[in-house]
Amino acid sequence: KIDLATEKVVGAEALVRWESPELGFMPPDSFVPLFERNNFIVKLDFYVYEQVFKFIRKCLDNNLPTVPISVNVSRNHDKPEKFVHDLMSLLKKYAIPPRLIEVELLERATLDKNLLREITIMLQKEGFRVAIDDFGSGYNSLYVLGQIPANVIKFDRGFVLHSIHNDIGLTIMKNLVETFKEISFEVLCEGVETKEEEKNIVECGCDVIQGYLYDRPLGVQDFEAKYIAC
């Protein structure tokens, strides 16, 4: 995640990939839907959280600079109290400051928007930043977002691409960014792949960008070597 004002790395997002001995490299869309159906996704989420906490703990123990890492929450977590309790237990196990973790929620993750608001408030009380992911993907509504006091709005790549290549789209996006910033949201655009896209997004007033223009997904060791150990 690149801060457009400073052009520095200010964060990263933890993503899951499966290196199967039998099937080879498997992207998440090849196994996550199954794990959502059989509820194994809950265990996978917490496996990812623990790997992130271990990585941050290693950086802190070795006095290495680190950046906040974002983690995703699947739609299967329907008990806010239990989720936050289990997350905090794991966080305390590794003694990680909550400020180094950003929790990304999908507005489409649940039909109960009160539940989404509840989990957002509970996470923020514990010191986490909360992001609403995939804005513009066809699920989010301005009304719903007005009820959820998140810290960050992440614009979906598809929405960004359809907005920044014509005057009407650019005008809509500029006004959306301005509106979100007026109510104290940080705005992040994801999936940026070209300098032209970056230029147009800068003109829209976006705060932070992530995407292949800066780097492709990296394994933990490569990320550490390139952005941490240096």
mmCIF file with all atom_site columns, N, CA and C in Angstrom, residues 8-9 19 22 31 43 56 82 89 93 108 114 117-118 120-122 130 142 147 153 156 172 178-179 204 211 228:
data_model
loop_
_atom_site.group_PDB
_atom_site.id
_atom_site.type_symbol
_atom_site.label_atom_id
_atom_site.label_alt_id
_atom_site.label_comp_id
_atom_site.label_asym_id
_atom_site.label_entity_id
_atom_site.label_seq_id
_atom_site.pdbx_PDB_ins_code
_atom_site.Cartn_x
_atom_site.Cartn_y
_atom_site.Cartn_z
_atom_site.occupancy
_atom_site.B_iso_or_equiv
_atom_site.pdbx_formal_charge
_atom_site.auth_seq_id
_atom_site.auth_comp_id
_atom_site.auth_asym_id
_atom_site.auth_atom_id
_atom_site.pdbx_PDB_model_num
ATOM 1  N N  . LYS A 1 8   ? 5.646   6.409   -0.116  1.00 0.00 ? 8   LYS A N  1
ATOM 2  C CA . LYS A 1 8   ? 6.263   5.376   0.711   1.00 0.00 ? 8   LYS A CA 1
ATOM 3  C C  . LYS A 1 8   ? 5.288   4.239   0.960   1.00 0.00 ? 8   LYS A C  1
ATOM 4  N N  . VAL A 1 9   ? 5.851   3.061   1.242   1.00 0.00 ? 9   VAL A N  1
ATOM 5  C CA . VAL A 1 9   ? 5.032   1.913   1.607   1.00 0.00 ? 9   VAL A CA 1
ATOM 6  C C  . VAL A 1 9   ? 4.484   2.134   3.013   1.00 0.00 ? 9   VAL A C  1
ATOM 7  N N  . GLU A 1 19  ? -0.283  -23.842 -2.137  1.00 0.00 ? 19  GLU A N  1
ATOM 8  C CA . GLU A 1 19  ? 0.676   -24.614 -2.931  1.00 0.00 ? 19  GLU A CA 1
ATOM 9  C C  . GLU A 1 19  ? 0.412   -26.090 -2.667  1.00 0.00 ? 19  GLU A C  1
ATOM 10 N N  . GLU A 1 22  ? -0.258  -31.943 -5.053  1.00 0.00 ? 22  GLU A N  1
ATOM 11 C CA . GLU A 1 22  ? -0.893  -32.650 -6.158  1.00 0.00 ? 22  GLU A CA 1
ATOM 12 C C  . GLU A 1 22  ? -1.370  -31.713 -7.268  1.00 0.00 ? 22  GLU A C  1
ATOM 13 N N  . PHE A 1 31  ? -10.551 -22.547 -4.062  1.00 0.00 ? 31  PHE A N  1
ATOM 14 C CA . PHE A 1 31  ? -10.823 -23.312 -2.842  1.00 0.00 ? 31  PHE A CA 1
ATOM 15 C C  . PHE A 1 31  ? -11.632 -22.554 -1.785  1.00 0.00 ? 31  PHE A C  1
ATOM 16 N N  . LYS A 1 43  ? -11.335 -21.496 10.254  1.00 0.00 ? 43  LYS A N  1
ATOM 17 C CA . LYS A 1 43  ? -10.010 -21.948 10.680  1.00 0.00 ? 43  LYS A CA 1
ATOM 18 C C  . LYS A 1 43  ? -8.919  -21.350 9.792   1.00 0.00 ? 43  LYS A C  1
ATOM 19 N N  . ILE A 1 56  ? 4.948   -10.195 12.257  1.00 0.00 ? 56  ILE A N  1
ATOM 20 C CA . ILE A 1 56  ? 5.131   -8.894  12.907  1.00 0.00 ? 56  ILE A CA 1
ATOM 21 C C  . ILE A 1 56  ? 5.953   -9.048  14.184  1.00 0.00 ? 56  ILE A C  1
ATOM 22 N N  . LYS A 1 82  ? -17.516 -13.472 19.848  1.00 0.00 ? 82  LYS A N  1
ATOM 23 C CA . LYS A 1 82  ? -16.584 -14.605 19.797  1.00 0.00 ? 82  LYS A CA 1
ATOM 24 C C  . LYS A 1 82  ? -15.414 -14.299 18.862  1.00 0.00 ? 82  LYS A C  1
ATOM 25 N N  . SER A 1 89  ? -7.291  -12.777 21.793  1.00 0.00 ? 89  SER A N  1
ATOM 26 C CA . SER A 1 89  ? -6.503  -13.811 22.480  1.00 0.00 ? 89  SER A CA 1
ATOM 27 C C  . SER A 1 89  ? -5.247  -14.132 21.682  1.00 0.00 ? 89  SER A C  1
ATOM 28 N N  . LYS A 1 93  ? -1.305  -13.277 22.607  1.00 0.00 ? 93  LYS A N  1
ATOM 29 C CA . LYS A 1 93  ? -0.330  -14.368 22.620  1.00 0.00 ? 93  LYS A CA 1
ATOM 30 C C  . LYS A 1 93  ? 0.999   -13.918 22.038  1.00 0.00 ? 93  LYS A C  1
ATOM 31 N N  . ARG A 1 108 ? -20.846 -7.079  1.824   1.00 0.00 ? 108 ARG A N  1
ATOM 32 C CA . ARG A 1 108 ? -21.746 -8.148  1.390   1.00 0.00 ? 108 ARG A CA 1
ATOM 33 C C  . ARG A 1 108 ? -21.622 -9.399  2.252   1.00 0.00 ? 108 ARG A C  1
ATOM 34 N N  . ASN A 1 114 ? -26.573 -4.430  10.999  1.00 0.00 ? 114 ASN A N  1
ATOM 35 C CA . ASN A 1 114 ? -26.331 -4.136  12.409  1.00 0.00 ? 114 ASN A CA 1
ATOM 36 C C  . ASN A 1 114 ? -25.178 -4.973  12.943  1.00 0.00 ? 114 ASN A C  1
ATOM 37 N N  . ARG A 1 117 ? -21.979 -3.355  11.747  1.00 0.00 ? 117 ARG A N  1
ATOM 38 C CA . ARG A 1 117 ? -21.701 -2.170  12.567  1.00 0.00 ? 117 ARG A CA 1
ATOM 39 C C  . ARG A 1 117 ? -21.172 -2.583  13.937  1.00 0.00 ? 117 ARG A C  1
ATOM 40 N N  . GLU A 1 118 ? -21.761 -3.623  14.502  1.00 0.00 ? 118 GLU A N  1
ATOM 41 C CA . GLU A 1 118 ? -21.360 -4.084  15.833  1.00 0.00 ? 118 GLU A CA 1
ATOM 42 C C  . GLU A 1 118 ? -19.909 -4.550  15.843  1.00 0.00 ? 118 GLU A C  1
ATOM 43 N N  . THR A 1 120 ? -17.565 -3.789  13.748  1.00 0.00 ? 120 THR A N  1
ATOM 44 C CA . THR A 1 120 ? -16.684 -2.644  13.484  1.00 0.00 ? 120 THR A CA 1
ATOM 45 C C  . THR A 1 120 ? -16.393 -1.876  14.768  1.00 0.00 ? 120 THR A C  1
ATOM 46 N N  . ILE A 1 121 ? -17.427 -1.573  15.520  1.00 0.00 ? 121 ILE A N  1
ATOM 47 C CA . ILE A 1 121 ? -17.256 -0.811  16.759  1.00 0.00 ? 121 ILE A CA 1
ATOM 48 C C  . ILE A 1 121 ? -16.429 -1.589  17.780  1.00 0.00 ? 121 ILE A C  1
ATOM 49 N N  . MET A 1 122 ? -16.689 -2.899  17.882  1.00 0.00 ? 122 MET A N  1
ATOM 50 C CA . MET A 1 122 ? -15.934 -3.724  18.829  1.00 0.00 ? 122 MET A CA 1
ATOM 51 C C  . MET A 1 122 ? -14.455 -3.761  18.470  1.00 0.00 ? 122 MET A C  1
ATOM 52 N N  . VAL A 1 130 ? -10.408 -0.398  10.840  1.00 0.00 ? 130 VAL A N  1
ATOM 53 C CA . VAL A 1 130 ? -11.330 -1.243  10.086  1.00 0.00 ? 130 VAL A CA 1
ATOM 54 C C  . VAL A 1 130 ? -11.532 -0.651  8.691   1.00 0.00 ? 130 VAL A C  1
ATOM 55 N N  . LEU A 1 142 ? -24.251 3.577   -0.347  1.00 0.00 ? 142 LEU A N  1
ATOM 56 C CA . LEU A 1 142 ? -23.853 4.720   0.462   1.00 0.00 ? 142 LEU A CA 1
ATOM 57 C C  . LEU A 1 142 ? -24.651 4.753   1.754   1.00 0.00 ? 142 LEU A C  1
ATOM 58 N N  . GLN A 1 147 ? -23.892 3.946   7.893   1.00 0.00 ? 147 GLN A N  1
ATOM 59 C CA . GLN A 1 147 ? -24.226 3.379   9.203   1.00 0.00 ? 147 GLN A CA 1
ATOM 60 C C  . GLN A 1 147 ? -23.033 2.659   9.852   1.00 0.00 ? 147 GLN A C  1
ATOM 61 N N  . ILE A 1 153 ? -12.176 3.185   3.307   1.00 0.00 ? 153 ILE A N  1
ATOM 62 C CA . ILE A 1 153 ? -12.986 2.657   2.214   1.00 0.00 ? 153 ILE A CA 1
ATOM 63 C C  . ILE A 1 153 ? -12.035 2.205   1.110   1.00 0.00 ? 153 ILE A C  1
ATOM 64 N N  . ASP A 1 156 ? -13.024 -0.900  -5.194  1.00 0.00 ? 156 ASP A N  1
ATOM 65 C CA . ASP A 1 156 ? -12.789 -2.105  -5.978  1.00 0.00 ? 156 ASP A CA 1
ATOM 66 C C  . ASP A 1 156 ? -12.128 -1.772  -7.316  1.00 0.00 ? 156 ASP A C  1
ATOM 67 N N  . ILE A 1 172 ? -17.684 11.439  -11.023 1.00 0.00 ? 172 ILE A N  1
ATOM 68 C CA . ILE A 1 172 ? -18.359 10.678  -9.965  1.00 0.00 ? 172 ILE A CA 1
ATOM 69 C C  . ILE A 1 172 ? -17.361 10.227  -8.913  1.00 0.00 ? 172 ILE A C  1
ATOM 70 N N  . GLU A 1 178 ? -14.184 12.805  -2.323  1.00 0.00 ? 178 GLU A N  1
ATOM 71 C CA . GLU A 1 178 ? -14.330 14.019  -1.508  1.00 0.00 ? 178 GLU A CA 1
ATOM 72 C C  . GLU A 1 178 ? -15.345 13.806  -0.391  1.00 0.00 ? 178 GLU A C  1
ATOM 73 N N  . THR A 1 179 ? -16.461 13.147  -0.711  1.00 0.00 ? 179 THR A N  1
ATOM 74 C CA . THR A 1 179 ? -17.492 12.903  0.289   1.00 0.00 ? 179 THR A CA 1
ATOM 75 C C  . THR A 1 179 ? -16.978 12.019  1.411   1.00 0.00 ? 179 THR A C  1
ATOM 76 N N  . CYS A 1 204 ? -8.108  12.252  -8.537  1.00 0.00 ? 204 CYS A N  1
ATOM 77 C CA . CYS A 1 204 ? -9.361  12.068  -7.799  1.00 0.00 ? 204 CYS A CA 1
ATOM 78 C C  . CYS A 1 204 ? -9.211  12.344  -6.308  1.00 0.00 ? 204 CYS A C  1
ATOM 79 N N  . GLY A 1 211 ? -1.538  -2.240  -5.803  1.00 0.00 ? 211 GLY A N  1
ATOM 80 C CA . GLY A 1 211 ? -1.765  -2.919  -7.076  1.00 0.00 ? 211 GLY A CA 1
ATOM 81 C C  . GLY A 1 211 ? -0.473  -3.339  -7.737  1.00 0.00 ? 211 GLY A C  1
ATOM 82 N N  . ILE A 1 228 ? 11.260  -4.880  4.322   1.00 0.00 ? 228 ILE A N  1
ATOM 83 C CA . ILE A 1 228 ? 11.475  -4.830  5.760   1.00 0.00 ? 228 ILE A CA 1
ATOM 84 C C  . ILE A 1 228 ? 12.958  -4.841  6.124   1.00 0.00 ? 228 ILE A C  1
#
